[in-house]
Short mmCIF file of C-alpha atoms in Angstrom, two decimals:
data_model
loop_
_atom_site.label_atom_id
_atom_site.label_comp_id
_atom_site.label_asym_id
_atom_site.label_seq_id
_atom_site.Cartn_x
_atom_site.Cartn_y
_atom_site.Cartn_z
CA MET A 1 48.20 -33.69 -20.02
CA GLU A 2 50.47 -36.80 -20.46
CA LYS A 3 53.38 -34.54 -21.58
CA LYS A 4 52.98 -32.33 -18.68
CA ASP A 5 53.16 -35.47 -16.42
CA GLU A 6 56.47 -36.40 -18.07
CA GLU A 7 57.92 -32.93 -17.51
CA ILE A 8 56.84 -33.31 -13.79
CA ARG A 9 58.48 -36.75 -13.51
CA GLU A 10 61.62 -35.40 -15.10
CA ARG A 11 61.85 -32.38 -12.82
CA ILE A 12 61.23 -34.62 -9.70
CA SER A 13 63.82 -37.12 -10.72
CA ASN A 14 66.38 -34.41 -10.99
CA ARG A 15 65.61 -32.71 -7.71
CA LYS A 16 67.87 -33.17 -4.59
CA GLY A 17 66.71 -33.27 -1.13
CA SER A 18 68.09 -30.66 1.29
CA GLY A 19 71.21 -31.97 3.02
CA SER A 20 71.21 -35.19 1.03
CA GLU A 21 73.06 -36.50 -2.19
CA GLU A 22 70.04 -38.80 -2.95
CA ASN A 23 67.07 -37.79 -4.98
CA VAL A 24 63.77 -37.06 -3.02
CA GLU A 25 61.59 -40.04 -2.79
CA TYR A 26 58.14 -38.72 -3.78
CA ASN A 27 56.94 -42.39 -4.38
CA VAL A 28 56.08 -43.14 -0.77
CA HIS A 29 54.05 -46.28 -1.86
CA LYS A 30 57.18 -48.17 -3.28
CA ALA A 31 57.60 -51.60 -1.99
CA ASP A 32 60.39 -52.67 0.34
CA SER A 33 60.21 -56.22 -0.94
CA ASP A 34 58.64 -58.14 -3.78
CA LEU A 35 54.94 -57.82 -4.29
CA ASP A 36 52.87 -60.89 -4.73
CA ASP A 37 51.39 -60.07 -8.06
CA PRO A 38 48.55 -62.54 -8.94
CA ASP A 39 48.98 -61.59 -12.57
CA ALA A 40 52.74 -61.97 -12.89
CA GLY A 41 53.79 -63.27 -16.17
CA LEU A 42 50.63 -62.34 -18.04
CA SER A 43 50.63 -60.19 -21.12
CA GLU A 44 49.24 -56.66 -20.89
CA GLU A 45 46.27 -57.74 -23.01
CA GLU A 46 45.44 -60.50 -20.47
CA LYS A 47 45.96 -58.17 -17.48
CA ALA A 48 43.56 -55.60 -19.10
CA GLU A 49 40.78 -58.42 -19.69
CA ILE A 50 41.30 -59.46 -16.07
CA ASP A 51 41.00 -55.72 -14.96
CA LYS A 52 37.86 -55.28 -17.10
CA LYS A 53 36.21 -58.48 -15.73
CA LEU A 54 36.94 -57.27 -12.14
CA VAL A 55 35.44 -53.83 -12.65
CA ARG A 56 32.34 -55.37 -14.04
CA LYS A 57 32.13 -57.74 -11.04
CA LEU A 58 32.44 -54.80 -8.64
CA ASP A 59 29.80 -52.81 -10.57
CA LEU A 60 27.24 -55.89 -10.40
CA ARG A 61 27.84 -56.36 -6.79
CA LEU A 62 27.91 -52.96 -5.45
CA ILE A 63 26.06 -50.27 -7.63
CA PRO A 64 22.63 -51.82 -8.12
CA TRP A 65 21.85 -52.38 -4.27
CA LEU A 66 23.34 -48.96 -3.29
CA CYS A 67 21.15 -47.26 -5.84
CA LEU A 68 18.08 -49.14 -4.40
CA LEU A 69 19.29 -47.83 -0.92
CA TYR A 70 19.26 -44.29 -2.00
CA LEU A 71 16.17 -44.54 -4.04
CA VAL A 72 14.43 -45.55 -0.87
CA SER A 73 16.28 -42.98 1.24
CA PHE A 74 15.23 -40.04 -1.06
CA LEU A 75 11.85 -41.32 -1.56
CA ASP A 76 11.28 -41.44 2.33
CA ARG A 77 12.57 -37.97 2.95
CA THR A 78 10.47 -36.24 0.16
CA ASN A 79 7.17 -38.23 0.12
CA ILE A 80 5.87 -35.72 2.51
CA GLY A 81 5.37 -33.39 -0.41
CA ASN A 82 3.19 -36.04 -2.13
CA ALA A 83 1.26 -36.68 1.16
CA LYS A 84 0.63 -32.86 1.42
CA ILE A 85 -1.46 -32.82 -1.72
CA ASP A 86 -3.36 -35.84 -0.45
CA GLY A 87 -4.53 -34.05 2.43
CA LEU A 88 -1.79 -34.29 5.27
CA GLN A 89 -1.72 -30.68 6.23
CA GLU A 90 -5.53 -30.29 6.52
CA ASP A 91 -5.97 -33.62 8.47
CA LEU A 92 -3.46 -32.75 11.03
CA GLY A 93 -4.71 -29.35 11.33
CA MET A 94 -1.34 -27.70 10.50
CA THR A 95 -0.83 -24.13 9.36
CA ASN A 96 1.46 -23.39 6.33
CA GLY A 97 4.19 -22.27 8.95
CA GLN A 98 3.77 -25.67 10.88
CA TYR A 99 4.08 -27.70 7.58
CA ASN A 100 7.26 -25.91 6.87
CA ALA A 101 8.58 -26.63 10.21
CA THR A 102 8.18 -30.19 9.60
CA LEU A 103 10.33 -29.97 6.53
CA THR A 104 13.01 -27.95 8.30
CA ILE A 105 13.48 -30.08 11.28
CA PHE A 106 14.45 -33.04 9.24
CA PHE A 107 17.35 -31.01 7.70
CA VAL A 108 18.62 -29.88 11.10
CA SER A 109 19.41 -33.21 12.46
CA TYR A 110 20.28 -34.55 9.11
CA SER A 111 22.93 -31.97 8.49
CA LEU A 112 24.46 -31.74 12.00
CA LEU A 113 25.19 -35.48 12.01
CA GLU A 114 26.51 -35.82 8.47
CA PRO A 115 30.21 -34.69 9.22
CA LEU A 116 30.49 -37.51 11.85
CA THR A 117 28.93 -40.50 10.04
CA ASN A 118 31.89 -41.45 7.93
CA VAL A 119 33.82 -41.99 11.12
CA LEU A 120 31.12 -44.24 12.40
CA LEU A 121 31.05 -46.03 9.09
CA LYS A 122 34.53 -46.83 9.42
CA LYS A 123 34.27 -47.93 13.12
CA LEU A 124 31.25 -50.19 12.54
CA ARG A 125 31.81 -51.33 9.00
CA PRO A 126 29.56 -50.71 5.98
CA SER A 127 27.98 -54.05 6.33
CA ILE A 128 26.70 -53.16 9.91
CA PHE A 129 26.33 -49.36 9.72
CA ILE A 130 24.24 -49.01 6.66
CA PRO A 131 21.63 -51.80 7.51
CA ILE A 132 21.09 -50.40 11.07
CA ILE A 133 20.45 -46.90 10.06
CA MET A 134 18.05 -48.03 7.21
CA ILE A 135 16.06 -50.15 9.75
CA GLY A 136 15.94 -47.02 11.96
CA TRP A 137 14.77 -44.72 9.36
CA GLY A 138 12.19 -47.28 8.11
CA ILE A 139 10.67 -47.34 11.66
CA CYS A 140 10.61 -43.54 11.74
CA MET A 141 8.81 -43.39 8.44
CA THR A 142 6.17 -45.83 9.50
CA CYS A 143 5.64 -43.90 12.66
CA MET A 144 4.82 -40.71 10.46
CA GLY A 145 1.83 -42.62 9.07
CA LEU A 146 0.60 -43.12 12.74
CA VAL A 147 0.81 -39.59 14.03
CA HIS A 148 -2.27 -37.60 14.89
CA ASN A 149 -0.92 -34.11 15.29
CA PHE A 150 1.78 -31.52 14.47
CA SER A 151 4.04 -32.52 17.49
CA GLY A 152 4.04 -36.16 16.48
CA LEU A 153 5.03 -35.42 12.91
CA MET A 154 7.83 -33.14 14.22
CA ALA A 155 9.32 -35.75 16.39
CA ALA A 156 9.21 -38.31 13.65
CA ARG A 157 10.79 -35.98 11.07
CA TRP A 158 13.64 -35.20 13.62
CA PHE A 159 14.52 -38.79 14.04
CA LEU A 160 14.12 -39.66 10.34
CA GLY A 161 16.88 -36.99 9.77
CA VAL A 162 19.23 -38.64 12.47
CA ALA A 163 18.85 -42.02 10.88
CA GLU A 164 19.32 -41.00 7.22
CA ALA A 165 22.29 -38.70 7.78
CA GLY A 166 24.80 -41.57 7.22
CA LEU A 167 23.67 -42.94 3.90
CA PHE A 168 24.73 -40.28 1.16
CA PRO A 169 27.99 -39.15 2.64
CA GLY A 170 28.84 -42.90 3.58
CA VAL A 171 28.14 -44.29 0.28
CA SER A 172 29.94 -41.36 -1.41
CA TYR A 173 33.04 -42.17 0.71
CA TYR A 174 32.58 -45.91 0.46
CA LEU A 175 32.61 -45.89 -3.37
CA SER A 176 35.61 -43.62 -3.51
CA CYS A 177 37.41 -46.54 -1.47
CA TRP A 178 36.58 -48.93 -4.39
CA TYR A 179 37.15 -47.13 -7.71
CA ARG A 180 39.79 -45.21 -9.49
CA ARG A 181 39.37 -41.45 -9.72
CA MET A 182 38.25 -41.54 -13.37
CA GLU A 183 35.82 -44.44 -12.71
CA PHE A 184 34.35 -42.69 -9.69
CA GLY A 185 32.23 -40.02 -11.38
CA ILE A 186 29.98 -42.22 -13.55
CA ARG A 187 29.31 -44.73 -10.56
CA MET A 188 28.46 -41.75 -8.38
CA ALA A 189 26.07 -40.33 -11.08
CA ILE A 190 24.36 -43.71 -11.48
CA PHE A 191 24.03 -43.87 -7.62
CA PHE A 192 22.53 -40.28 -7.33
CA SER A 193 20.39 -40.72 -10.38
CA ALA A 194 18.36 -42.98 -7.96
CA ALA A 195 17.25 -39.73 -6.31
CA ALA A 196 15.69 -38.45 -9.63
CA VAL A 197 14.13 -41.83 -10.21
CA ALA A 198 12.74 -41.59 -6.63
CA GLY A 199 11.10 -38.38 -7.61
CA SER A 200 9.61 -40.08 -10.69
CA PHE A 201 8.67 -43.35 -8.97
CA GLY A 202 7.51 -41.52 -5.99
CA GLY A 203 4.86 -39.65 -7.82
CA LEU A 204 3.51 -42.86 -9.33
CA LEU A 205 3.65 -44.84 -6.03
CA ALA A 206 1.91 -41.96 -4.24
CA ALA A 207 -0.96 -41.80 -6.67
CA ALA A 208 -1.45 -45.60 -6.29
CA ILE A 209 -1.23 -45.65 -2.48
CA ALA A 210 -3.53 -42.73 -2.03
CA LYS A 211 -6.25 -44.93 -3.54
CA MET A 212 -6.16 -46.91 -0.16
CA ASP A 213 -7.85 -43.81 1.63
CA ASP A 214 -10.13 -45.02 4.48
CA ILE A 215 -8.64 -48.60 4.50
CA GLY A 216 -8.13 -49.66 8.10
CA GLY A 217 -9.32 -46.19 9.23
CA LYS A 218 -6.19 -44.53 7.84
CA ASP A 219 -6.13 -41.63 5.42
CA GLY A 220 -4.21 -42.29 2.05
CA TRP A 221 -1.38 -39.99 2.98
CA ALA A 222 -0.77 -42.16 6.11
CA TRP A 223 -0.70 -45.23 3.90
CA ILE A 224 2.16 -43.52 1.95
CA PHE A 225 4.21 -43.41 4.95
CA ILE A 226 3.30 -46.77 6.47
CA LEU A 227 3.86 -48.85 3.46
CA GLU A 228 7.08 -47.17 2.37
CA GLY A 229 8.44 -47.26 5.84
CA LEU A 230 7.87 -51.10 6.23
CA ALA A 231 9.55 -51.58 2.74
CA THR A 232 12.40 -49.72 4.07
CA VAL A 233 12.78 -51.98 7.04
CA VAL A 234 12.69 -55.11 4.84
CA ILE A 235 15.37 -53.76 2.57
CA GLY A 236 17.47 -52.68 5.41
CA ALA A 237 17.42 -56.25 6.87
CA ALA A 238 18.39 -57.70 3.61
CA SER A 239 21.39 -55.15 3.56
CA PHE A 240 23.12 -57.05 6.27
CA TRP A 241 23.88 -59.54 3.54
CA MET A 242 23.70 -57.38 0.35
CA VAL A 243 26.20 -54.47 1.52
CA TYR A 244 29.90 -55.41 1.60
CA ASP A 245 32.76 -54.18 3.63
CA PHE A 246 35.96 -52.32 2.08
CA PRO A 247 38.00 -54.08 -0.51
CA ASP A 248 40.34 -55.54 2.20
CA GLU A 249 37.63 -57.86 3.54
CA ALA A 250 35.02 -57.99 0.91
CA LYS A 251 33.77 -61.61 1.03
CA PHE A 252 32.35 -61.70 -2.50
CA LEU A 253 36.04 -61.38 -3.83
CA SER A 254 38.68 -63.94 -3.97
CA VAL A 255 42.09 -63.32 -2.40
CA ASP A 256 43.61 -62.68 -5.79
CA ASP A 257 40.86 -60.26 -6.62
CA ARG A 258 41.25 -58.34 -3.35
CA LYS A 259 44.97 -57.88 -4.22
CA ARG A 260 44.05 -56.67 -7.74
CA VAL A 261 41.60 -54.08 -6.31
CA ILE A 262 44.05 -52.78 -3.83
CA ARG A 263 46.89 -52.84 -6.37
CA ARG A 264 44.76 -50.56 -8.81
CA LEU A 265 43.76 -48.27 -5.94
CA ALA A 266 47.51 -47.85 -5.22
CA ALA A 267 48.25 -47.14 -8.75
CA ASP A 268 45.84 -44.30 -8.51
CA GLN A 269 47.40 -43.09 -5.16
CA GLN A 270 44.39 -44.45 -3.09
CA SER A 271 43.90 -47.03 -0.51
CA SER A 272 40.89 -48.77 0.77
CA ALA A 273 41.47 -47.49 4.35
CA GLU A 274 39.77 -50.28 5.98
CA HIS A 275 42.68 -50.55 8.70
CA GLU A 276 43.70 -46.95 8.77
CA GLU A 277 43.67 -45.38 12.16
CA PHE A 278 41.73 -41.98 12.53
CA LYS A 279 44.05 -39.04 13.35
CA MET A 280 43.00 -35.42 14.02
CA ASP A 281 45.73 -34.44 11.49
CA TYR A 282 43.11 -35.52 8.79
CA PHE A 283 40.32 -33.52 10.26
CA TRP A 284 42.52 -30.32 10.53
CA ALA A 285 43.81 -30.88 7.04
CA SER A 286 40.43 -30.83 5.74
CA VAL A 287 39.38 -27.76 7.77
CA LYS A 288 42.38 -25.90 6.55
CA ASP A 289 42.00 -26.82 3.00
CA TRP A 290 40.36 -23.93 0.71
CA LYS A 291 38.85 -26.60 -1.49
CA THR A 292 36.67 -27.86 1.34
CA TYR A 293 34.92 -24.51 1.37
CA THR A 294 34.73 -23.83 -2.32
CA SER A 295 33.21 -27.17 -2.71
CA ALA A 296 30.81 -26.57 0.10
CA VAL A 297 29.66 -23.35 -1.64
CA ILE A 298 29.01 -25.33 -4.88
CA TYR A 299 27.22 -28.04 -3.17
CA MET A 300 25.21 -25.40 -1.18
CA GLY A 301 23.81 -24.22 -4.51
CA CYS A 302 23.05 -27.68 -5.60
CA ASP A 303 21.43 -29.08 -2.55
CA GLY A 304 19.54 -26.04 -1.74
CA SER A 305 17.91 -26.16 -5.14
CA LEU A 306 17.36 -29.75 -5.07
CA TYR A 307 15.32 -29.79 -1.82
CA ALA A 308 13.30 -26.88 -2.92
CA PHE A 309 12.60 -28.55 -6.17
CA SER A 310 11.69 -32.04 -4.68
CA LEU A 311 9.69 -30.81 -1.95
CA VAL A 312 7.52 -28.23 -3.51
CA ASN A 313 7.13 -29.92 -7.04
CA PRO A 314 3.84 -31.87 -6.29
CA SER A 315 2.15 -28.75 -5.50
CA LEU A 316 3.70 -26.90 -8.41
CA TYR A 317 2.43 -29.72 -10.79
CA CYS A 318 -0.97 -29.54 -9.24
CA ARG A 319 -0.96 -25.74 -10.03
CA CYS A 320 0.39 -26.51 -13.64
CA PHE A 321 -2.29 -29.12 -14.15
CA ASP A 322 -4.96 -27.02 -12.66
CA GLY A 323 -4.16 -24.42 -15.26
CA LEU A 324 -4.13 -26.91 -18.08
CA LEU A 325 -7.49 -28.38 -17.00
CA THR A 326 -8.91 -24.77 -16.82
CA LYS A 327 -7.95 -24.12 -20.32
CA TYR A 328 -8.57 -27.33 -22.05
CA LEU A 329 -10.42 -29.90 -19.85
CA SER A 330 -12.79 -27.56 -17.65
CA ASN A 331 -15.65 -30.05 -18.25
CA ILE A 332 -13.98 -32.92 -16.27
CA ARG A 333 -12.00 -30.79 -13.70
CA GLY A 334 -12.28 -32.25 -10.12
CA THR A 335 -10.23 -32.27 -6.98
CA GLY A 336 -9.28 -35.89 -6.86
CA TYR A 337 -8.57 -36.05 -10.55
CA SER A 338 -6.34 -32.97 -10.34
CA SER A 339 -4.48 -34.43 -7.47
CA THR A 340 -3.75 -37.80 -8.97
CA ARG A 341 -2.72 -36.06 -12.26
CA ALA A 342 -0.38 -33.73 -10.52
CA GLN A 343 1.43 -36.75 -9.02
CA LEU A 344 1.81 -38.37 -12.45
CA LEU A 345 2.97 -35.06 -13.97
CA SER A 346 5.91 -35.21 -11.67
CA VAL A 347 7.29 -38.45 -13.43
CA PRO A 348 8.66 -36.98 -16.71
CA PRO A 349 10.96 -34.26 -15.49
CA TYR A 350 12.57 -36.66 -12.89
CA ALA A 351 13.04 -39.28 -15.62
CA VAL A 352 14.80 -36.96 -17.91
CA ALA A 353 17.02 -35.65 -15.05
CA ALA A 354 18.13 -39.19 -14.14
CA VAL A 355 19.11 -39.82 -17.69
CA LEU A 356 21.24 -36.69 -17.97
CA THR A 357 22.77 -37.22 -14.54
CA ILE A 358 24.29 -40.45 -15.84
CA ALA A 359 25.34 -38.87 -19.14
CA VAL A 360 27.10 -36.02 -17.33
CA GLY A 361 28.78 -38.54 -14.99
CA TYR A 362 30.20 -40.39 -18.07
CA ILE A 363 31.25 -37.27 -19.89
CA ALA A 364 33.08 -35.73 -17.04
CA ASP A 365 34.95 -39.05 -16.37
CA ARG A 366 36.10 -38.99 -19.96
CA THR A 367 36.96 -35.42 -20.39
CA HIS A 368 38.29 -34.68 -16.69
CA GLN A 369 36.29 -31.38 -16.87
CA ARG A 370 33.93 -31.50 -13.94
CA GLY A 371 33.91 -27.76 -13.51
CA ILE A 372 32.80 -27.24 -17.09
CA CYS A 373 30.05 -29.85 -16.80
CA ASN A 374 28.87 -28.16 -13.58
CA MET A 375 28.68 -24.79 -15.35
CA VAL A 376 26.83 -26.10 -18.37
CA VAL A 377 23.99 -27.91 -16.51
CA SER A 378 23.75 -24.83 -14.17
CA LEU A 379 22.67 -22.87 -17.18
CA PHE A 380 19.83 -25.34 -17.79
CA GLY A 381 18.52 -24.72 -14.27
CA ILE A 382 18.91 -20.94 -14.60
CA VAL A 383 16.88 -20.90 -17.78
CA GLY A 384 14.21 -23.25 -16.17
CA PHE A 385 13.58 -21.27 -13.03
CA SER A 386 13.58 -18.22 -15.18
CA MET A 387 10.74 -19.68 -16.94
CA LEU A 388 8.96 -20.38 -13.76
CA LEU A 389 9.39 -16.80 -12.77
CA GLY A 390 8.54 -14.97 -15.87
CA SER A 391 5.70 -16.87 -17.52
CA GLN A 392 2.04 -17.25 -16.68
CA SER A 393 1.56 -20.06 -18.98
CA PRO A 394 1.11 -23.55 -17.25
CA GLY A 395 2.74 -25.21 -20.27
CA VAL A 396 5.75 -22.92 -20.03
CA LYS A 397 6.06 -23.54 -16.33
CA TYR A 398 5.93 -27.22 -16.81
CA ALA A 399 8.51 -27.01 -19.50
CA GLY A 400 10.51 -24.94 -16.96
CA THR A 401 10.55 -27.83 -14.47
CA PHE A 402 12.27 -30.14 -16.92
CA LEU A 403 15.00 -27.57 -17.33
CA GLY A 404 15.11 -27.15 -13.52
CA ALA A 405 15.55 -30.73 -12.88
CA MET A 406 18.21 -31.02 -15.59
CA GLY A 407 20.22 -28.11 -13.91
CA ILE A 408 20.15 -29.71 -10.37
CA TYR A 409 20.34 -33.30 -10.39
CA PRO A 410 23.64 -33.81 -12.53
CA ALA A 411 25.31 -31.22 -10.54
CA ILE A 412 24.97 -32.94 -7.17
CA SER A 413 26.85 -36.19 -8.18
CA ASN A 414 29.34 -34.20 -10.22
CA THR A 415 30.22 -31.84 -7.39
CA ILE A 416 30.76 -34.69 -4.94
CA SER A 417 32.84 -36.51 -7.51
CA TRP A 418 34.87 -33.20 -8.06
CA ALA A 419 35.48 -32.83 -4.23
CA SER A 420 36.49 -36.39 -4.00
CA ASN A 421 38.99 -36.46 -6.88
CA ASN A 422 40.82 -33.37 -5.47
CA THR A 423 41.18 -34.48 -1.94
CA GLU A 424 44.17 -36.71 -1.13
CA GLY A 425 44.52 -38.79 -4.24
CA ARG A 426 45.20 -37.77 -7.96
CA GLU A 427 43.86 -37.89 -11.43
CA HIS A 428 46.85 -38.73 -13.25
CA LEU A 429 49.46 -41.44 -12.30
CA LEU A 430 52.81 -39.69 -12.17
CA TYR A 431 54.69 -42.66 -10.61
CA PRO A 432 53.83 -45.84 -12.58
CA ASP A 433 56.10 -47.92 -10.35
CA SER A 434 53.94 -47.27 -7.37
CA ARG A 435 53.00 -50.45 -5.55
CA PRO A 436 51.12 -51.27 -2.33
CA ILE A 437 52.58 -53.26 0.42
CA PHE A 438 51.10 -56.58 1.55
CA SER A 439 51.89 -58.06 4.98
CA ASN A 440 53.30 -61.54 5.36
CA ALA A 441 50.58 -62.39 8.07
CA CYS A 442 47.64 -61.21 5.80
CA PRO A 443 48.66 -61.39 2.15
CA PHE A 444 45.67 -59.22 0.97
CA LYS A 445 45.96 -56.43 3.58
CA LEU A 446 48.11 -53.35 3.24
CA LYS A 447 50.63 -52.46 5.85
CA LEU A 448 49.48 -49.37 7.73
CA ALA A 449 52.85 -47.70 7.60
CA LYS A 450 52.86 -47.48 3.83
CA GLN A 451 49.38 -46.56 3.19
CA ASN A 452 48.27 -43.06 1.80
CA PRO A 453 46.90 -41.21 4.74
CA GLY A 454 44.45 -39.16 3.09
CA VAL A 455 41.41 -41.22 2.94
CA TYR A 456 40.14 -40.29 6.18
CA LYS A 457 40.50 -36.66 5.07
CA ARG A 458 38.56 -37.42 2.11
CA GLY A 459 35.79 -38.78 4.36
CA VAL A 460 35.78 -35.69 6.60
CA THR A 461 35.77 -33.27 3.59
CA LEU A 462 32.72 -35.18 2.03
CA GLY A 463 31.07 -35.02 5.28
CA ILE A 464 31.50 -31.31 5.72
CA VAL A 465 30.58 -30.45 2.07
CA ILE A 466 27.48 -32.69 2.07
CA GLY A 467 26.43 -31.59 5.59
CA TRP A 468 26.73 -27.86 4.65
CA GLY A 469 24.81 -28.43 1.51
CA ASN A 470 21.96 -30.36 3.23
CA LEU A 471 21.71 -27.54 5.84
CA GLN A 472 20.33 -25.57 3.12
CA GLY A 473 17.19 -27.50 3.34
CA CYS A 474 16.42 -25.47 6.38
CA VAL A 475 16.16 -22.41 4.19
CA THR A 476 14.83 -23.83 0.91
CA SER A 477 12.06 -25.85 2.67
CA ASN A 478 10.62 -22.61 3.96
CA ILE A 479 10.58 -20.50 0.64
CA TYR A 480 7.56 -21.95 -0.99
CA ARG A 481 4.96 -20.75 1.32
CA GLY A 482 1.28 -21.21 1.07
CA ASP A 483 0.66 -17.67 1.15
CA ASP A 484 2.69 -17.19 -2.14
CA LYS A 485 0.28 -19.30 -4.09
CA PRO A 486 -0.26 -19.63 -7.18
CA GLU A 487 2.96 -18.16 -8.62
CA PHE A 488 5.60 -18.92 -5.71
CA TYR A 489 7.66 -15.80 -6.80
CA PRO A 490 9.87 -15.76 -3.60
CA GLY A 491 10.47 -19.48 -3.80
CA HIS A 492 11.49 -19.55 -7.61
CA GLY A 493 13.78 -16.31 -7.14
CA THR A 494 15.50 -17.84 -4.20
CA VAL A 495 16.32 -21.10 -6.06
CA LEU A 496 17.40 -18.86 -9.08
CA ALA A 497 19.84 -17.04 -6.66
CA TYR A 498 21.21 -20.38 -5.36
CA LEU A 499 21.87 -21.62 -8.90
CA VAL A 500 23.46 -18.31 -10.08
CA LEU A 501 25.51 -17.31 -6.91
CA PHE A 502 26.57 -20.68 -5.54
CA GLN A 503 26.15 -23.50 -8.00
CA LEU A 504 27.32 -21.64 -11.18
CA GLY A 505 29.44 -18.83 -9.43
CA GLY A 506 31.07 -21.31 -7.13
CA SER A 507 31.90 -23.57 -10.00
CA VAL A 508 33.54 -20.79 -11.99
CA VAL A 509 35.65 -19.61 -9.06
CA GLN A 510 36.94 -23.05 -8.15
CA TYR A 511 37.59 -23.98 -11.71
CA ILE A 512 39.80 -20.78 -11.98
CA MET A 513 41.64 -21.39 -8.75
CA LEU A 514 42.32 -24.93 -9.44
CA ARG A 515 43.59 -24.17 -12.93
CA ARG A 516 46.04 -21.53 -11.55
CA GLU A 517 47.27 -23.87 -9.01
CA ASN A 518 47.88 -26.56 -11.51
CA ALA A 519 49.87 -24.14 -13.64
CA ARG A 520 52.03 -23.15 -10.57
CA ARG A 521 52.71 -26.83 -9.91
CA LEU A 522 53.51 -27.57 -13.44
CA ARG A 523 55.96 -24.68 -13.56
CA GLY A 524 57.79 -26.19 -10.45
CA ASP A 525 56.68 -23.13 -8.33
CA ARG A 526 55.51 -25.56 -5.49
CA ASP A 527 58.56 -27.84 -5.47
CA GLY A 528 60.05 -25.91 -2.48
CA TRP A 529 57.14 -27.23 -0.27
CA VAL A 530 59.05 -30.65 0.08
CA GLU A 531 62.53 -29.34 0.39
CA GLY A 532 64.30 -31.37 3.00
CA LEU A 533 61.33 -33.61 3.78
CA ASP A 534 61.64 -37.44 4.04
CA ALA A 535 59.22 -39.68 2.40
CA LYS A 536 56.89 -40.01 5.38
CA GLN A 537 56.59 -36.09 5.61
CA ILE A 538 55.92 -35.93 1.98
CA GLU A 539 53.26 -38.57 2.26
CA MET A 540 51.49 -36.60 4.97
CA ARG A 541 51.13 -33.65 2.72
CA GLY A 542 48.41 -35.56 0.73
CA ASP A 543 47.01 -33.47 -1.99
CA MET A 544 49.27 -30.64 -1.07
CA ARG A 545 52.19 -32.36 -2.52
CA PRO A 546 53.64 -30.45 -5.67
CA ASP A 547 53.08 -33.63 -7.85
CA PHE A 548 49.33 -33.70 -7.30
CA ILE A 549 47.55 -32.31 -10.39
CA TYR A 550 43.86 -31.18 -9.71
CA THR A 551 40.92 -32.24 -11.74
CA LEU A 552 39.34 -29.23 -13.35
#
């Protein structure tokens, strides 16, 4: 790829602008004046060491707390599956259809608001927006433990979706404003692995909390909601101090470190976007971009499968364990025993999925082959759900849940990284002299006129992709019906279709289309797109500039 980059640089340097004797200026980030470089005069080795320490500082300050937030978020939205096997449906007198409706209503409010949340994140600042929504959904979760009927649970689930809508797209966008393209994937994978940990931890926690049955006159399933909701409120309150704003104003960084972060983002054709003004051009640029829709299709397959898997699995494990008990432990079989062990059986598949999610993020960052990674893990999921469909053995079914988790969880973070990498910025630095501009009045803030305009487009694109994917929860939360016990053929078949048609099929289609487009750009077929344009007009084209090489 470095050789191809050299070819593009040479071709661009020889191109003439229409009606001008001067070369077309593709490097719209070039400084008009000297840049205040905090590392000027240092050797390359010293600069590399400073950069390594800076990234380590960012990782320690940002990633652990954000992972905790998403662990809590995913735990709170899916613990209803654990509550079900501890008697939620029976105690509230709900039919199978009503229970599924409580799952569906969450995804309606959650998905409808997601495309808008990144705009709110920018307006209110991360250190304000994220803690507020966390406290809100913690209150909703606590209220779920106080309801007495179907209507109350429906209302609580609706507002839970409203409050939780901003976290995942917001953090996805937020991290992309801190890290370079080839650093983003592994961080996104670590962040999303918290969802798999939540599935594992949720089973253990639910098994323990369910033992509080009848304490304070509350059922065990009610205590699951109450205690987890109160914990969320506490963590949300702490987030006012633990969540930081964008790099331009992050208080844990010195002025020199802020400069370094912004310089390395500019070198990767990005900006932190803290002070970028929203324009409808960014919205329409996202809506008109074909990659928005192919990414949405892929994420549709990932998220549809994810919610089916995470919401139904406690019941599925109960079925698997029931079968194992019948075959091997019939003399100690009991309802409470089976319920608790079913919760515990959910732990290992999620733990394996968490490890693989991080591994795939690392591999995709190093190889720049996110599409191939998506295709490979999709095959794991396809085999796993084929085992669930085709076997009557509880042991084989349980093994299938491992492969199912391995096929779903890594693809979520990898797909988001893929979409982010291919929106606005670039993977490969074609212009090594790119430099950010700093204002005299505020030495660590970029001048607006010189910023790359596509960060808002990235935020809109991620909102659309994630919102459409999460809307699939309305479908997959209804495919595992109580009437289909014990084999759940319609549910397993639907998830298998999502994996084959959307997750795998969409990845193949997008990979081929991106590969062909890269070939056209490398041949110079797209150079005519910028004939006669000035630097600002070229800048506004974002990832549609002919020098932008897509991640495959």
